[in-house]
CSV table of C-alpha atoms in Angstrom, one decimal:
chain,number,residue,atom,x,y,z
A,4,MET,CA,0.1,-0.1,-0.2
A,5,ALA,CA,1.6,3.0,-0.7
A,6,SER,CA,2.4,5.5,2.4
A,7,PRO,CA,-1.1,8.6,3.2
A,8,MET,CA,0.6,11.8,1.0
A,9,LEU,CA,-0.3,14.8,2.4
A,10,GLU,CA,-1.7,17.7,1.5
A,11,PHE,CA,-1.9,21.6,2.5
A,12,ASN,CA,-4.4,24.6,1.6
A,13,GLU,CA,-1.8,28.0,1.4
A,14,LYS,CA,-3.9,29.3,4.3
A,15,GLU,CA,-2.3,26.2,6.6
A,16,TYR,CA,1.7,27.0,5.3
A,17,LEU,CA,1.2,30.2,5.5
A,18,ALA,CA,-0.4,29.2,9.5
A,19,VAL,CA,3.1,26.7,10.0
A,20,CYS,CA,5.4,30.0,8.0
A,21,GLY,CA,4.3,33.8,7.2
A,22,SER,CA,5.6,34.2,3.2
A,23,SER,CA,3.0,34.3,1.2
A,24,LYS,CA,6.0,33.3,-1.7
A,25,PHE,CA,6.7,29.9,1.2
A,26,ALA,CA,3.2,28.8,0.8
A,27,LYS,CA,2.5,29.3,-2.3
A,28,GLU,CA,6.1,27.4,-3.8
A,29,MET,CA,5.4,24.2,-0.4
A,30,VAL,CA,1.8,23.8,-2.4
A,31,SER,CA,3.3,24.0,-6.0
A,32,VAL,CA,5.2,20.9,-4.9
A,33,GLY,CA,3.1,18.7,-2.7
A,34,PRO,CA,1.4,16.5,-1.9
A,35,PHE,CA,3.5,14.8,0.4
A,36,SER,CA,5.1,11.1,1.1
A,37,SER,CA,6.1,12.2,5.0
A,38,TYR,CA,7.3,14.8,7.8
A,39,GLN,CA,10.6,14.4,6.8
A,40,HIS,CA,9.8,14.8,2.7
A,41,ALA,CA,8.3,18.0,3.8
A,42,ILE,CA,10.4,18.9,5.8
A,43,ASP,CA,12.9,18.6,3.1
A,44,ALA,CA,11.3,21.0,1.1
A,45,ALA,CA,10.4,23.3,3.0
A,46,ARG,CA,14.5,24.5,3.6
A,47,ASP,CA,14.1,23.7,0.1
A,48,ILE,CA,12.0,26.7,0.0
A,49,TRP,CA,13.2,28.7,2.9
A,50,PHE,CA,16.4,28.6,2.3
A,51,ASN,CA,16.7,28.8,-0.8
A,52,LYS,CA,13.8,30.0,-2.9
A,53,VAL,CA,12.3,33.2,-0.5
A,54,ASP,CA,13.9,36.0,-0.8
A,55,VAL,CA,14.3,39.1,1.6
A,56,ASN,CA,11.5,40.9,1.7
A,57,GLY,CA,9.7,37.5,2.2
A,58,TRP,CA,12.1,36.2,5.4
A,59,LEU,CA,10.7,40.3,7.3
A,60,GLU,CA,6.8,39.5,5.6
A,61,ALA,CA,7.5,36.2,8.0
A,62,PHE,CA,9.2,38.1,10.9
A,63,ALA,CA,6.1,39.9,10.9
A,64,ALA,CA,3.3,37.5,11.2
A,65,HIS,CA,5.4,36.8,14.7
A,66,PRO,CA,3.9,38.7,18.4
A,67,GLN,CA,7.3,39.8,20.6
A,68,ILE,CA,8.1,37.6,22.7
A,69,GLY,CA,6.1,37.8,25.6
A,70,ASN,CA,3.6,39.8,24.7
A,71,ARG,CA,0.6,39.8,26.7
A,72,SER,CA,-1.7,40.9,24.3
A,73,ALA,CA,-1.1,39.2,21.2
A,74,SER,CA,-3.1,36.3,22.3
A,75,HIS,CA,-6.4,38.1,21.3
A,76,ASN,CA,-5.5,37.0,18.1
A,77,ASN,CA,-6.8,34.0,17.3
A,78,SER,CA,-5.3,33.1,14.1
A,79,THR,CA,-4.0,29.9,14.6
A,80,SER,CA,-0.6,31.1,13.7
A,81,ALA,CA,-1.3,33.1,17.1
A,82,GLN,CA,-2.3,30.3,19.3
A,83,TRP,CA,0.7,28.1,18.5
A,84,SER,CA,2.8,31.1,19.7
A,85,LYS,CA,1.3,31.4,22.6
A,86,GLY,CA,1.4,28.0,23.2
A,87,GLU,CA,5.2,28.1,22.0
A,88,GLN,CA,5.4,30.7,24.6
A,89,SER,CA,3.4,28.8,27.7
A,90,THR,CA,6.5,27.5,29.3
A,91,ALA,CA,8.5,31.3,29.4
A,92,LEU,CA,4.9,33.3,30.4
A,93,ALA,CA,4.5,30.1,33.4
A,94,THR,CA,7.9,31.2,34.2
A,95,ALA,CA,8.6,34.6,34.0
A,96,THR,CA,8.1,36.7,36.5
A,97,ASP,CA,6.5,40.2,36.7
A,98,ALA,CA,10.1,42.1,35.9
A,99,THR,CA,11.2,39.4,33.6
A,100,LEU,CA,8.4,40.3,31.9
A,101,GLU,CA,9.4,43.8,32.1
A,102,GLU,CA,13.0,43.3,31.2
A,103,LEU,CA,11.8,41.4,28.4
A,104,TYR,CA,9.5,43.5,26.3
A,105,GLU,CA,12.1,46.3,26.7
A,106,TRP,CA,14.5,44.1,25.8
A,107,ASN,CA,12.3,43.5,22.4
A,108,ALA,CA,12.1,47.3,21.5
A,109,ARG,CA,15.4,47.7,21.6
A,110,TYR,CA,15.6,44.5,19.5
A,111,MET,CA,13.5,46.1,17.4
A,112,GLN,CA,15.2,49.0,17.2
A,113,LYS,CA,18.5,48.4,16.3
A,114,PHE,CA,17.0,44.7,13.0
A,115,GLY,CA,14.4,46.3,12.1
A,116,PHE,CA,12.0,43.2,12.9
A,117,VAL,CA,10.7,41.3,16.4
A,118,PHE,CA,13.5,39.0,18.2
A,119,LEU,CA,12.6,36.1,16.4
A,120,ILE,CA,13.1,32.6,19.2
A,121,CYS,CA,12.2,29.0,19.2
A,122,ALA,CA,10.9,29.5,22.1
A,123,SER,CA,8.8,26.1,23.7
A,124,GLY,CA,10.3,24.5,26.3
A,125,ARG,CA,12.7,27.8,27.5
A,126,SER,CA,12.1,29.4,29.7
A,127,SER,CA,11.6,33.8,30.2
A,128,SER,CA,15.2,33.7,31.9
A,129,GLU,CA,17.3,31.6,29.7
A,130,ILE,CA,14.9,33.4,26.1
A,131,LEU,CA,15.8,37.1,27.9
A,132,ALA,CA,20.2,35.9,28.1
A,133,GLU,CA,20.0,34.6,24.3
A,134,LEU,CA,18.6,38.0,23.2
A,135,LYS,CA,20.9,39.8,25.0
A,136,ARG,CA,23.8,37.6,23.6
A,137,ARG,CA,22.6,38.4,20.4
A,138,TYR,CA,22.3,41.4,20.2
A,139,VAL,CA,25.3,42.6,19.7
A,140,ASN,CA,25.4,40.6,16.4
A,141,ARG,CA,25.1,43.0,13.1
A,142,PRO,CA,22.1,43.1,11.4
A,143,ILE,CA,23.0,40.8,8.5
A,144,VAL,CA,24.5,38.0,11.2
A,145,GLU,CA,20.9,38.2,13.2
A,146,PHE,CA,18.9,38.1,10.1
A,147,GLU,CA,20.5,35.2,9.2
A,148,ASN,CA,20.1,33.2,12.2
A,149,ALA,CA,16.2,34.9,12.8
A,150,ALA,CA,15.3,32.5,9.6
A,151,LYS,CA,17.3,29.9,10.9
A,152,GLU,CA,14.2,30.1,14.2
A,153,GLN,CA,11.9,30.3,11.8
A,154,MET,CA,13.0,26.8,10.0
A,155,LYS,CA,12.4,25.9,13.6
A,156,ILE,CA,9.9,27.1,14.0
A,157,THR,CA,9.0,25.9,11.0
A,158,GLU,CA,9.1,22.6,11.4
A,159,LEU,CA,7.4,21.7,15.3
A,160,ARG,CA,4.3,23.1,13.3
A,161,PHE,CA,4.4,21.5,11.0
A,162,GLN,CA,4.5,18.2,13.7
A,163,LYS,CA,1.0,20.0,14.8
A,164,LEU,CA,-0.2,20.8,11.3
A,165,LEU,CA,0.1,16.9,10.8
A,166,ASP,CA,-1.1,16.0,14.5
A,167,SER,CA,-5.1,18.2,13.7
A,168,LYS,CA,-5.0,16.0,10.5
A,169,SER,CA,-4.7,12.9,12.1
A,170,ALA,CA,-6.8,13.4,14.5
A,171,PRO,CA,-10.0,10.5,14.9
A,172,ASP,CA,-12.6,13.0,13.5
A,173,SER,CA,-10.3,14.5,10.7
A,174,SER,CA,-10.0,12.3,7.6
A,175,THR,CA,-8.9,8.9,7.3
A,176,GLU,CA,-5.8,10.0,4.9
A,177,LEU,CA,-3.8,11.6,6.7
A,178,GLN,CA,-4.1,8.8,9.4
A,179,GLN,CA,-0.3,8.1,10.1
B,1,MET,CA,47.5,74.2,10.9
B,2,ALA,CA,44.4,71.5,11.7
B,3,SER,CA,44.0,69.6,8.4
B,4,PRO,CA,40.7,70.7,6.5
B,5,MET,CA,37.5,69.3,8.0
B,6,LEU,CA,34.9,66.9,5.9
B,7,GLU,CA,31.5,67.8,6.6
B,8,PHE,CA,28.6,67.1,4.5
B,9,ASN,CA,24.9,67.2,5.0
B,10,GLU,CA,22.2,64.7,4.6
B,11,LYS,CA,21.3,64.9,1.2
B,12,GLU,CA,25.1,64.7,-0.1
B,13,TYR,CA,25.2,61.1,1.9
B,14,LEU,CA,22.1,60.4,0.3
B,15,ALA,CA,23.4,60.6,-2.5
B,16,VAL,CA,26.5,58.9,-1.9
B,17,CYS,CA,24.2,56.0,-0.8
B,18,GLY,CA,20.4,55.9,-0.7
B,19,SER,CA,19.9,54.8,3.7
B,20,SER,CA,18.5,57.5,5.1
B,21,LYS,CA,19.6,56.1,8.7
B,22,PHE,CA,23.0,56.1,7.2
B,23,ALA,CA,22.7,59.3,5.7
B,24,LYS,CA,21.5,60.5,9.5
B,25,GLU,CA,24.1,58.9,11.4
B,26,MET,CA,27.0,59.9,8.8
B,27,VAL,CA,25.3,64.0,9.5
B,28,SER,CA,26.1,62.8,13.5
B,29,VAL,CA,29.1,60.7,14.1
B,30,GLY,CA,30.5,64.1,10.7
B,31,PRO,CA,33.4,66.1,10.4
B,32,PHE,CA,36.0,64.0,8.9
B,33,SER,CA,39.6,65.4,9.1
B,34,SER,CA,40.0,63.4,6.2
B,35,TYR,CA,38.8,60.7,3.8
B,36,GLN,CA,40.0,57.4,5.2
B,37,HIS,CA,38.2,59.0,8.4
B,38,ALA,CA,34.8,59.4,6.4
B,39,ILE,CA,35.3,56.1,4.6
B,40,ASP,CA,36.5,54.0,8.1
B,41,ALA,CA,32.9,55.5,9.5
B,42,ALA,CA,30.8,55.1,6.5
B,43,ARG,CA,32.3,51.5,6.8
B,44,ASP,CA,30.6,51.0,10.0
B,45,ILE,CA,27.5,52.3,9.9
B,46,TRP,CA,26.6,50.3,6.8
B,47,PHE,CA,28.0,47.0,8.3
B,48,ASN,CA,27.0,47.7,11.9
B,49,LYS,CA,23.8,49.8,12.3
B,50,VAL,CA,22.1,50.4,9.1
B,51,ASP,CA,19.7,47.7,10.0
B,52,VAL,CA,18.6,45.0,7.0
B,53,ASN,CA,15.8,47.3,5.6
B,54,GLY,CA,18.1,50.3,5.1
B,55,TRP,CA,20.0,47.6,2.3
B,56,LEU,CA,16.7,47.8,1.1
B,57,GLU,CA,16.0,51.6,0.8
B,58,ALA,CA,19.9,52.1,-0.9
B,59,PHE,CA,19.8,49.0,-2.7
B,60,ALA,CA,16.2,50.7,-4.2
B,61,ALA,CA,17.9,53.9,-4.6
B,62,HIS,CA,20.2,52.4,-8.1
B,63,PRO,CA,18.5,52.3,-11.5
B,64,GLN,CA,18.7,48.9,-13.2
B,65,ILE,CA,23.0,48.2,-14.9
B,66,GLY,CA,21.6,49.3,-18.7
B,67,ASN,CA,17.8,51.0,-18.5
B,68,ARG,CA,18.7,53.8,-20.8
B,69,SER,CA,15.4,54.8,-19.1
B,70,ALA,CA,17.5,56.1,-16.0
B,71,SER,CA,19.4,58.4,-16.6
B,72,HIS,CA,16.2,60.8,-17.8
B,73,ASN,CA,16.4,61.9,-13.4
B,74,ASN,CA,18.5,65.0,-12.8
B,75,SER,CA,19.2,64.0,-9.5
B,76,THR,CA,23.0,63.1,-8.4
B,77,SER,CA,22.7,59.9,-7.4
B,78,ALA,CA,21.7,59.3,-10.8
B,79,GLN,CA,24.0,61.4,-12.5
B,80,TRP,CA,26.5,59.4,-10.9
B,81,SER,CA,25.3,56.3,-11.9
B,82,LYS,CA,25.1,57.2,-15.2
B,83,GLY,CA,29.4,57.4,-14.9
B,84,GLU,CA,29.4,54.8,-13.4
B,85,GLN,CA,27.4,52.8,-16.3
B,86,SER,CA,29.2,54.9,-19.6
B,87,THR,CA,32.2,52.0,-19.7
B,88,ALA,CA,29.5,49.3,-20.7
B,89,LEU,CA,26.7,51.6,-22.2
B,90,ALA,CA,29.9,52.6,-24.2
B,91,THR,CA,30.8,48.2,-24.6
B,92,ALA,CA,27.6,47.4,-25.1
B,93,THR,CA,26.3,46.8,-28.2
B,94,ASP,CA,22.1,46.1,-28.3
B,95,ALA,CA,22.0,42.5,-27.8
B,96,THR,CA,23.7,42.6,-24.8
B,97,LEU,CA,21.9,45.9,-23.6
B,98,GLU,CA,19.5,42.8,-24.7
B,99,GLU,CA,20.3,40.0,-23.0
B,100,LEU,CA,21.5,42.1,-19.4
B,101,TYR,CA,17.9,43.9,-19.3
B,102,GLU,CA,16.7,39.9,-19.4
B,103,TRP,CA,19.4,38.9,-16.2
B,104,ASN,CA,18.3,42.1,-14.7
B,105,ALA,CA,14.7,41.0,-14.6
B,106,ARG,CA,15.3,38.1,-13.6
B,107,TYR,CA,17.6,38.3,-11.5
B,108,MET,CA,15.0,40.9,-9.8
B,109,GLN,CA,12.1,37.9,-9.8
B,110,LYS,CA,14.4,36.0,-8.0
B,111,PHE,CA,16.3,38.4,-5.4
B,112,GLY,CA,13.9,41.5,-4.8
B,113,PHE,CA,16.4,43.9,-5.6
B,114,VAL,CA,17.8,45.6,-8.0
B,115,PHE,CA,21.0,43.7,-9.4
B,116,LEU,CA,24.4,45.7,-7.5
B,117,ILE,CA,27.7,45.8,-9.2
B,118,CYS,CA,30.4,48.7,-8.1
B,119,ALA,CA,30.1,48.7,-12.8
B,120,SER,CA,32.7,51.4,-13.1
B,121,GLY,CA,35.1,50.7,-15.9
B,122,ARG,CA,33.5,47.1,-16.4
B,123,SER,CA,32.6,45.8,-19.8
B,124,SER,CA,29.0,44.6,-20.5
B,125,SER,CA,29.6,41.7,-21.4
B,126,GLU,CA,31.8,41.8,-17.6
B,127,ILE,CA,28.7,42.4,-16.6
B,128,LEU,CA,26.5,39.8,-17.7
B,129,ALA,CA,29.2,37.2,-16.3
B,130,GLU,CA,29.2,38.7,-12.8
B,131,LEU,CA,25.6,38.3,-12.7
B,132,LYS,CA,24.7,35.4,-14.3
B,133,ARG,CA,27.6,33.6,-11.8
B,134,ARG,CA,26.0,34.8,-8.7
B,135,TYR,CA,22.1,34.5,-9.6
B,136,VAL,CA,22.7,31.3,-8.3
B,137,ASN,CA,23.2,32.2,-5.4
B,138,ARG,CA,21.3,32.4,-2.4
B,139,PRO,CA,19.3,35.0,-1.3
B,140,ILE,CA,21.3,35.8,2.3
B,141,VAL,CA,24.5,35.6,0.2
B,142,GLU,CA,23.3,38.2,-2.7
B,143,PHE,CA,21.2,39.9,0.0
B,144,GLU,CA,25.2,40.4,1.5
B,145,ASN,CA,27.3,40.8,-2.2
B,146,ALA,CA,25.3,43.4,-3.8
B,147,ALA,CA,25.5,45.2,0.2
B,148,LYS,CA,29.1,44.4,-0.4
B,149,GLU,CA,28.9,46.5,-3.1
B,150,GLN,CA,27.3,49.3,-2.2
B,151,MET,CA,29.4,50.3,-0.6
B,152,LYS,CA,32.7,50.4,-3.1
B,153,ILE,CA,30.2,52.2,-4.7
B,154,THR,CA,30.1,54.5,-1.3
B,155,GLU,CA,33.7,54.9,-1.9
B,156,LEU,CA,34.1,55.6,-5.1
B,157,ARG,CA,31.2,58.3,-4.9
B,158,PHE,CA,32.5,60.0,-1.2
B,159,GLN,CA,35.7,60.1,-3.7
B,160,LYS,CA,33.8,62.2,-6.6
B,161,LEU,CA,32.0,64.7,-3.3
B,162,LEU,CA,35.0,65.2,-2.3
B,163,ASP,CA,36.2,66.0,-6.1
B,164,SER,CA,32.6,68.8,-6.4
B,165,LYS,CA,33.4,70.5,-3.1
B,166,SER,CA,37.5,71.2,-3.8
B,167,ALA,CA,36.6,72.7,-6.9
B,168,PRO,CA,38.2,75.9,-6.9
B,169,ASP,CA,34.7,77.5,-7.1
B,170,SER,CA,34.3,75.7,-3.7
B,171,SER,CA,34.9,76.9,-0.3
B,172,THR,CA,38.1,77.5,0.1
B,173,GLU,CA,37.2,75.5,4.1
B,174,LEU,CA,37.1,72.1,1.5
B,175,GLN,CA,40.1,72.3,-1.0
B,176,GLN,CA,42.7,69.8,0.2
């Protein structure tokens, strides 16, 4: 029997990574025979096909780490961000959140895009230390760091997308 | 006697490099004691302070290589571009110009910004070969290549700015 094929629409790919070029290219090269096949395609598209404007577009789809007001947004992407930051928010004191907020603003001021980190399972103090460490980088170095973090987030979100598709109430076509 | 000080206004710096952050920072760290002093400051600002949006802003201020219609623009920057491309235009056949035009469009389509090269003294066929060689690069690699070419253009234009200031009819303060 052939492997079940993985196929998503543009809107679903956009929730995984907010570059419209990324979403369009994923639709055009899919469907995929496995999670790994989809991830390999996503890596190739993200690093080799999406241009720097597309990277900025994807970065702009993320809320600031620790920004509680962003959780009012009900899109899939916003809900996933909330989940990804749940460890950070659970471990944060008001003082840490305040400092995170300040450093995020400084980061945005220097680099022109939001501080991006694959936050899953990381405490707020770990994130803050990483933000301060990366803040001294040259803009082009940090631009590429952010793109690598985006790819990690993309991989985690693909897994979530897959899990949601293979839940008992969804199409059998996608069940593993 | 103290060295003559080099000081330019924001508009002059913008003609040298079309990033508004670059121009503002140069005004704030100037005046400069020598050409080398100004270039050192320009390098630091361009590579360490101007963010990726500022790089894109500066790239967008350049006409496409070989685009004759751009020469109708009378700004200082446009006139300098015309001079920088004079060897290329003088050596170009219609067929080379046509091919250059096509490859520029492909480059813009892939990378989202104009193909940037320090064209001074280069023939159109050299430029075309370089465009084709660079076209296969990853977007982030080409983004940094373009920034390095911009810096070479900036250095040449600074020299022109200096020459124009030290011409016999200008202020004695700037004469070398």
